[in-house]
């Protein structure tokens, strides 16, 4: 069994992989399109971004899942803990590791792309009210997106299909991003949302902090809901 430090490092590295390669695709789209803001990203761009996130998550799951269980998302960790499927002793170390890994990933993107890209609205993979749907709309899509991802994680891992979990969960994430990215930027992961916003702020760019509570609370509630829904729909003997 892996030690707490090994799990911590696995979650940190996995979160770095997810956020760096996923949000790098957003940065690249912005650079290629001459610094347009995130609201002008096309559906074709969202497909590419979704695949980048999905493939990054797939690789991270296969590489690090045996060590930590491959959460890479505070909402997933809290959802499993709330459903009594994750020990309280590991809760804080996992969440801290996920935030640190995500922040390092966003900082690395600044070093690569330069501070100039961080001045673009939505740069570094930051999220926001892309379609003007307001806080309630963002809450709904972030809740539903996270709930779907969490339910699929439960079905793939807890349901006994762990050997195929990496690919199936990665594809689900890609599909979710394609579907709702144009509404909210598709956070569904508090650390993935927080890191670009923090680094943008540190380099002097405004970030939509007023929306962060929605991107924090909606995924957590969605994940907890999905865990309990899965338990309700799945026979006890399974």
C-alpha atoms as a printed R data frame, in Angstrom:
    type eleno elety resid chain resno       x      y       z
1   ATOM     1    CA   UNK     A     1   0.000  0.000   0.000
2   ATOM     2    CA   UNK     A     2   1.279  3.451  -0.906
3   ATOM     3    CA   UNK     A     3   2.285  5.831   1.875
4   ATOM     4    CA   UNK     A     4   0.594  9.182   2.445
5   ATOM     5    CA   UNK     A     5   3.574 10.952   0.863
6   ATOM     6    CA   UNK     A     6   3.437  8.726  -2.222
7   ATOM     7    CA   UNK     A     7  -0.284  9.411  -2.590
8   ATOM     8    CA   UNK     A     8   0.328 13.132  -2.078
9   ATOM     9    CA   UNK     A     9   2.956 13.224  -4.833
10  ATOM    10    CA   UNK     A    10   0.801 11.132  -7.173
11  ATOM    11    CA   UNK     A    11  -2.132 13.536  -6.759
12  ATOM    12    CA   UNK     A    12   0.161 16.537  -7.205
13  ATOM    13    CA   UNK     A    13   1.724 15.140 -10.386
14  ATOM    14    CA   UNK     A    14  -1.612 13.964 -11.780
15  ATOM    15    CA   UNK     A    15  -3.221 17.348 -11.145
16  ATOM    16    CA   UNK     A    16  -0.253 19.001 -12.832
17  ATOM    17    CA   UNK     A    17  -0.640 16.754 -15.896
18  ATOM    18    CA   UNK     A    18  -4.382 17.416 -16.144
19  ATOM    19    CA   UNK     A    19  -4.196 21.183 -15.705
20  ATOM    20    CA   UNK     A    20  -1.005 21.776 -17.664
21  ATOM    21    CA   UNK     A    21  -1.868 19.807 -20.789
22  ATOM    22    CA   UNK     A    22  -5.574 20.598 -20.620
23  ATOM    23    CA   UNK     A    23  -5.281 24.342 -20.157
24  ATOM    24    CA   UNK     A    24  -2.292 24.511 -22.515
25  ATOM    25    CA   UNK     A    25  -4.761 23.687 -25.277
26  ATOM    26    CA   UNK     A    26  -6.785 26.770 -24.298
27  ATOM    27    CA   UNK     A    27  -3.668 28.933 -24.311
28  ATOM    28    CA   UNK     A    28  -2.694 27.587 -27.726
29  ATOM    29    CA   UNK     A    29  -6.137 28.353 -29.162
30  ATOM    30    CA   UNK     A    30  -5.868 31.911 -27.864
31  ATOM    31    CA   UNK     A    31  -2.369 32.340 -29.290
32  ATOM    32    CA   UNK     A    32  -3.203 30.851 -32.683
33  ATOM    33    CA   UNK     A    33  -6.299 33.024 -32.982
34  ATOM    34    CA   UNK     A    34  -4.467 36.245 -32.202
35  ATOM    35    CA   UNK     A    35  -5.391 36.685 -28.557
36  ATOM    36    CA   UNK     A    36  -9.183 36.395 -28.806
37  ATOM    37    CA   UNK     A    37 -10.923 36.026 -25.486
38  ATOM    38    CA   UNK     A    38 -12.417 32.774 -24.288
39  ATOM    39    CA   UNK     A    39 -15.943 33.802 -25.307
40  ATOM    40    CA   UNK     A    40 -14.876 33.690 -28.974
41  ATOM    41    CA   UNK     A    41 -13.617 30.096 -28.876
42  ATOM    42    CA   UNK     A    42 -15.472 28.025 -31.499
43  ATOM    43    CA   UNK     A    43 -17.137 24.637 -31.130
44  ATOM    44    CA   UNK     A    44 -14.290 23.054 -33.086
45  ATOM    45    CA   UNK     A    45 -11.871 24.573 -30.585
46  ATOM    46    CA   UNK     A    46 -13.877 23.126 -27.699
47  ATOM    47    CA   UNK     A    47 -13.619 19.674 -29.283
48  ATOM    48    CA   UNK     A    48  -9.827 20.006 -29.363
49  ATOM    49    CA   UNK     A    49  -9.748 21.346 -25.803
50  ATOM    50    CA   UNK     A    50 -12.004 18.549 -24.601
51  ATOM    51    CA   UNK     A    51  -9.762 15.925 -26.173
52  ATOM    52    CA   UNK     A    52  -6.677 17.520 -24.611
53  ATOM    53    CA   UNK     A    53  -8.212 17.370 -21.140
54  ATOM    54    CA   UNK     A    54  -9.620 13.896 -21.703
55  ATOM    55    CA   UNK     A    55  -6.373 12.403 -22.987
56  ATOM    56    CA   UNK     A    56  -4.366 14.087 -20.224
57  ATOM    57    CA   UNK     A    57  -6.703 12.601 -17.612
58  ATOM    58    CA   UNK     A    58  -6.548  9.174 -19.263
59  ATOM    59    CA   UNK     A    59  -2.751  9.118 -19.177
60  ATOM    60    CA   UNK     A    60  -2.658 10.383 -15.579
61  ATOM    61    CA   UNK     A    61  -5.131  7.723 -14.435
62  ATOM    62    CA   UNK     A    62  -3.165  4.859 -15.977
63  ATOM    63    CA   UNK     A    63   0.162  6.229 -14.755
64  ATOM    64    CA   UNK     A    64  -0.789  7.215 -11.212
65  ATOM    65    CA   UNK     A    65  -4.091  5.514 -10.442
66  ATOM    66    CA   UNK     A    66  -2.423  2.496  -8.797
67  ATOM    67    CA   UNK     A    67  -0.728  4.851  -6.320
68  ATOM    68    CA   UNK     A    68  -3.470  7.273  -5.253
69  ATOM    69    CA   UNK     A    69  -6.662  6.198  -6.990
70  ATOM    70    CA   UNK     A    70  -6.296  9.108  -9.426
71  ATOM    71    CA   UNK     A    71  -8.708 11.713  -8.083
72  ATOM    72    CA   UNK     A    72  -6.949 14.882  -9.356
73  ATOM    73    CA   UNK     A    73 -10.052 16.858  -8.386
74  ATOM    74    CA   UNK     A    74 -11.087 18.088  -4.920
75  ATOM    75    CA   UNK     A    75 -14.752 17.552  -5.779
76  ATOM    76    CA   UNK     A    76 -14.073 13.876  -6.510
77  ATOM    77    CA   UNK     A    77 -12.134 13.471  -3.279
78  ATOM    78    CA   UNK     A    78 -14.818 15.191  -1.200
79  ATOM    79    CA   UNK     A    79 -17.575 13.225  -2.950
80  ATOM    80    CA   UNK     A    80 -15.909  9.905  -2.162
81  ATOM    81    CA   UNK     A    81 -15.253 11.009   1.416
82  ATOM    82    CA   UNK     A    82 -18.857 12.128   1.907
83  ATOM    83    CA   UNK     A    83 -19.998  8.751   0.606
84  ATOM    84    CA   UNK     A    84 -17.748  6.977   3.126
85  ATOM    85    CA   UNK     A    85 -15.539  5.579   0.374
86  ATOM    86    CA   UNK     A    86 -12.419  7.547   1.262
87  ATOM    87    CA   UNK     A    87 -10.591  7.910   4.609
88  ATOM    88    CA   UNK     A    88 -10.718 11.187   6.485
89  ATOM    89    CA   UNK     A    89  -6.979 10.941   7.180
90  ATOM    90    CA   UNK     A    90  -6.192 11.390   3.469
91  ATOM    91    CA   UNK     A    91  -8.768 14.106   2.736
92  ATOM    92    CA   UNK     A    92  -6.657 17.209   3.393
93  ATOM    93    CA   UNK     A    93  -3.394 15.836   1.909
94  ATOM    94    CA   UNK     A    94  -5.202 14.968  -1.340
95  ATOM    95    CA   UNK     A    95  -6.877 18.360  -1.650
96  ATOM    96    CA   UNK     A    96  -3.679 20.261  -0.851
97  ATOM    97    CA   UNK     A    97  -1.756 18.200  -3.402
98  ATOM    98    CA   UNK     A    98  -4.378 18.838  -6.076
99  ATOM    99    CA   UNK     A    99  -4.266 22.589  -5.569
100 ATOM   100    CA   UNK     A   100  -0.456 22.705  -5.499
101 ATOM   101    CA   UNK     A   101  -0.140 20.617  -8.666
102 ATOM   102    CA   UNK     A   102  -2.686 22.791 -10.462
103 ATOM   103    CA   UNK     A   103  -0.999 26.037  -9.425
104 ATOM   104    CA   UNK     A   104   2.410 24.791 -10.571
105 ATOM   105    CA   UNK     A   105   0.857 23.864 -13.933
106 ATOM   106    CA   UNK     A   106  -0.581 27.356 -14.466
107 ATOM   107    CA   UNK     A   107   2.694 28.962 -13.391
108 ATOM   108    CA   UNK     A   108   4.552 26.773 -15.884
109 ATOM   109    CA   UNK     A   109   2.261 27.979 -18.667
110 ATOM   110    CA   UNK     A   110   3.149 31.580 -17.868
111 ATOM   111    CA   UNK     A   111   6.832 30.714 -18.079
112 ATOM   112    CA   UNK     A   112   6.269 29.077 -21.471
113 ATOM   113    CA   UNK     A   113   3.788 31.453 -23.107
114 ATOM   114    CA   UNK     A   114   4.874 34.633 -21.349
115 ATOM   115    CA   UNK     A   115   3.033 37.112 -19.173
116 ATOM   116    CA   UNK     A   116   1.442 38.659 -22.281
117 ATOM   117    CA   UNK     A   117  -0.910 35.712 -22.784
118 ATOM   118    CA   UNK     A   118  -2.176 36.119 -19.211
119 ATOM   119    CA   UNK     A   119  -3.553 39.529 -20.182
120 ATOM   120    CA   UNK     A   120  -6.063 37.854 -22.529
121 ATOM   121    CA   UNK     A   121  -9.532 37.244 -21.105
122 ATOM   122    CA   UNK     A   122  -9.779 33.561 -20.263
123 ATOM   123    CA   UNK     A   123  -6.041 33.023 -20.597
124 ATOM   124    CA   UNK     A   124  -4.330 30.117 -18.829
125 ATOM   125    CA   UNK     A   125  -7.559 28.166 -19.130
126 ATOM   126    CA   UNK     A   126  -9.477 30.468 -16.809
127 ATOM   127    CA   UNK     A   127 -13.242 30.055 -16.738
128 ATOM   128    CA   UNK     A   128 -16.071 32.579 -16.663
129 ATOM   129    CA   UNK     A   129 -19.601 33.389 -17.743
130 ATOM   130    CA   UNK     A   130 -18.753 32.712 -21.389
131 ATOM   131    CA   UNK     A   131 -22.321 32.691 -22.681
132 ATOM   132    CA   UNK     A   132 -23.827 35.228 -20.284
133 ATOM   133    CA   UNK     A   133 -25.925 32.639 -18.431
134 ATOM   134    CA   UNK     A   134 -25.400 34.132 -14.975
135 ATOM   135    CA   UNK     A   135 -24.514 32.466 -11.692
136 ATOM   136    CA   UNK     A   136 -27.557 30.212 -11.668
137 ATOM   137    CA   UNK     A   137 -26.791 28.945 -15.167
138 ATOM   138    CA   UNK     A   138 -23.149 28.358 -14.296
139 ATOM   139    CA   UNK     A   139 -24.159 26.513 -11.133
140 ATOM   140    CA   UNK     A   140 -26.469 24.205 -13.076
141 ATOM   141    CA   UNK     A   141 -23.994 23.277 -15.816
142 ATOM   142    CA   UNK     A   142 -21.119 22.859 -13.330
143 ATOM   143    CA   UNK     A   143 -23.316 20.730 -11.074
144 ATOM   144    CA   UNK     A   144 -24.521 18.529 -13.930
145 ATOM   145    CA   UNK     A   145 -21.079 18.212 -15.515
146 ATOM   146    CA   UNK     A   146 -19.450 17.156 -12.264
147 ATOM   147    CA   UNK     A   147 -22.296 14.828 -11.359
148 ATOM   148    CA   UNK     A   148 -21.973 13.036 -14.696
149 ATOM   149    CA   UNK     A   149 -18.201 12.737 -14.354
150 ATOM   150    CA   UNK     A   150 -18.468 11.491 -10.761
151 ATOM   151    CA   UNK     A   151 -21.169  8.966 -11.596
152 ATOM   152    CA   UNK     A   152 -19.035  7.563 -14.399
153 ATOM   153    CA   UNK     A   153 -16.064  7.343 -12.027
154 ATOM   154    CA   UNK     A   154 -18.203  5.387  -9.585
155 ATOM   155    CA   UNK     A   155 -19.480  3.075 -12.321
156 ATOM   156    CA   UNK     A   156 -16.019  2.502 -13.796
157 ATOM   157    CA   UNK     A   157 -14.057  2.017 -10.587
158 ATOM   158    CA   UNK     A   158 -16.465  1.019  -7.820
159 ATOM   159    CA   UNK     A   159 -18.569 -0.934 -10.316
160 ATOM   160    CA   UNK     A   160 -15.692 -3.238 -11.140
161 ATOM   161    CA   UNK     A   161 -14.503 -1.926 -14.505
162 ATOM   162    CA   UNK     A   162 -11.258 -0.443 -13.185
163 ATOM   163    CA   UNK     A   163  -9.103 -1.840 -16.003
164 ATOM   164    CA   UNK     A   164 -10.969  0.347 -18.506
165 ATOM   165    CA   UNK     A   165 -11.453  3.302 -16.153
166 ATOM   166    CA   UNK     A   166  -8.773  5.555 -17.618
167 ATOM   167    CA   UNK     A   167 -10.138  5.599 -21.143
168 ATOM   168    CA   UNK     A   168 -13.820  5.708 -20.217
169 ATOM   169    CA   UNK     A   169 -13.412  8.507 -17.673
170 ATOM   170    CA   UNK     A   170 -11.158 10.474 -20.027
171 ATOM   171    CA   UNK     A   171 -13.718 10.252 -22.823
172 ATOM   172    CA   UNK     A   172 -16.507 11.311 -20.493
173 ATOM   173    CA   UNK     A   173 -14.502 14.367 -19.427
174 ATOM   174    CA   UNK     A   174 -13.823 15.236 -23.070
175 ATOM   175    CA   UNK     A   175 -17.522 15.003 -23.898
176 ATOM   176    CA   UNK     A   176 -18.534 17.131 -20.931
177 ATOM   177    CA   UNK     A   177 -16.094 19.876 -21.915
178 ATOM   178    CA   UNK     A   178 -17.327 19.883 -25.510
179 ATOM   179    CA   UNK     A   179 -20.929 20.093 -24.287
180 ATOM   180    CA   UNK     A   180 -20.663 22.810 -21.625
181 ATOM   181    CA   UNK     A   181 -17.349 24.551 -22.277
182 ATOM   182    CA   UNK     A   182 -19.114 27.235 -24.293
183 ATOM   183    CA   UNK     A   183 -21.351 28.040 -21.318
184 ATOM   184    CA   UNK     A   184 -19.014 28.222 -18.319
185 ATOM   185    CA   UNK     A   185 -15.547 27.352 -19.593
186 ATOM   186    CA   UNK     A   186 -16.168 23.970 -17.929
187 ATOM   187    CA   UNK     A   187 -14.482 23.978 -14.557
188 ATOM   188    CA   UNK     A   188 -16.012 20.934 -12.801
189 ATOM   189    CA   UNK     A   189 -12.842 20.877 -10.705
190 ATOM   190    CA   UNK     A   190 -12.182 23.546  -8.035
191 ATOM   191    CA   UNK     A   191  -8.376 23.290  -8.188
192 ATOM   192    CA   UNK     A   192  -8.369 23.458 -11.996
193 ATOM   193    CA   UNK     A   193 -10.464 26.655 -11.747
194 ATOM   194    CA   UNK     A   194  -8.544 28.238  -8.883
195 ATOM   195    CA   UNK     A   195  -5.036 27.833 -10.322
196 ATOM   196    CA   UNK     A   196  -5.424 29.876 -13.553
197 ATOM   197    CA   UNK     A   197  -7.365 32.553 -11.696
198 ATOM   198    CA   UNK     A   198  -4.657 32.831  -9.037
199 ATOM   199    CA   UNK     A   199  -1.767 32.968 -11.499
200 ATOM   200    CA   UNK     A   200  -3.624 35.448 -13.719
201 ATOM   201    CA   UNK     A   201  -4.096 37.660 -10.664
202 ATOM   202    CA   UNK     A   202  -0.439 37.351  -9.648
203 ATOM   203    CA   UNK     A   203   0.702 38.622 -13.060
204 ATOM   204    CA   UNK     A   204  -1.685 41.550 -12.879
205 ATOM   205    CA   UNK     A   205  -4.671 40.308 -14.869
206 ATOM   206    CA   UNK     A   206  -8.238 40.522 -13.581
207 ATOM   207    CA   UNK     A   207  -9.903 37.211 -12.800
208 ATOM   208    CA   UNK     A   208 -13.616 36.562 -12.142
209 ATOM   209    CA   UNK     A   209 -13.203 35.853  -8.424
210 ATOM   210    CA   UNK     A   210 -16.827 36.780  -7.794
211 ATOM   211    CA   UNK     A   211 -17.768 33.580  -9.639
212 ATOM   212    CA   UNK     A   212 -15.321 31.306  -7.825
213 ATOM   213    CA   UNK     A   213 -17.786 30.301  -5.067
214 ATOM   214    CA   UNK     A   214 -20.051 28.858  -7.767
215 ATOM   215    CA   UNK     A   215 -17.174 26.931  -9.347
216 ATOM   216    CA   UNK     A   216 -16.254 25.656  -5.892
217 ATOM   217    CA   UNK     A   217 -19.646 24.716  -4.501
218 ATOM   218    CA   UNK     A   218 -21.445 23.363  -7.594
219 ATOM   219    CA   UNK     A   219 -18.843 20.652  -8.376
220 ATOM   220    CA   UNK     A   220 -18.683 19.518  -4.746
221 ATOM   221    CA   UNK     A   221 -22.462 19.225  -4.483
222 ATOM   222    CA   UNK     A   222 -22.590 17.520  -7.883
223 ATOM   223    CA   UNK     A   223 -19.974 14.966  -6.865
224 ATOM   224    CA   UNK     A   224 -21.679 14.165  -3.563
225 ATOM   225    CA   UNK     A   225 -25.036 13.845  -5.318
226 ATOM   226    CA   UNK     A   226 -23.566 11.416  -7.872
227 ATOM   227    CA   UNK     A   227 -21.992  9.191  -5.202
228 ATOM   228    CA   UNK     A   228 -25.266  8.842  -3.322
229 ATOM   229    CA   UNK     A   229 -27.229  8.392  -6.544
230 ATOM   230    CA   UNK     A   230 -24.899  5.582  -7.607
231 ATOM   231    CA   UNK     A   231 -25.276  3.880  -4.229
232 ATOM   232    CA   UNK     A   232 -29.069  4.219  -4.434
233 ATOM   233    CA   UNK     A   233 -29.266  2.766  -7.939
234 ATOM   234    CA   UNK     A   234 -26.747 -0.029  -7.414
235 ATOM   235    CA   UNK     A   235 -27.833 -3.213  -5.598
236 ATOM   236    CA   UNK     A   236 -26.022 -3.710  -2.302
237 ATOM   237    CA   UNK     A   237 -24.601 -7.105  -3.316
238 ATOM   238    CA   UNK     A   238 -22.589 -5.438  -6.086
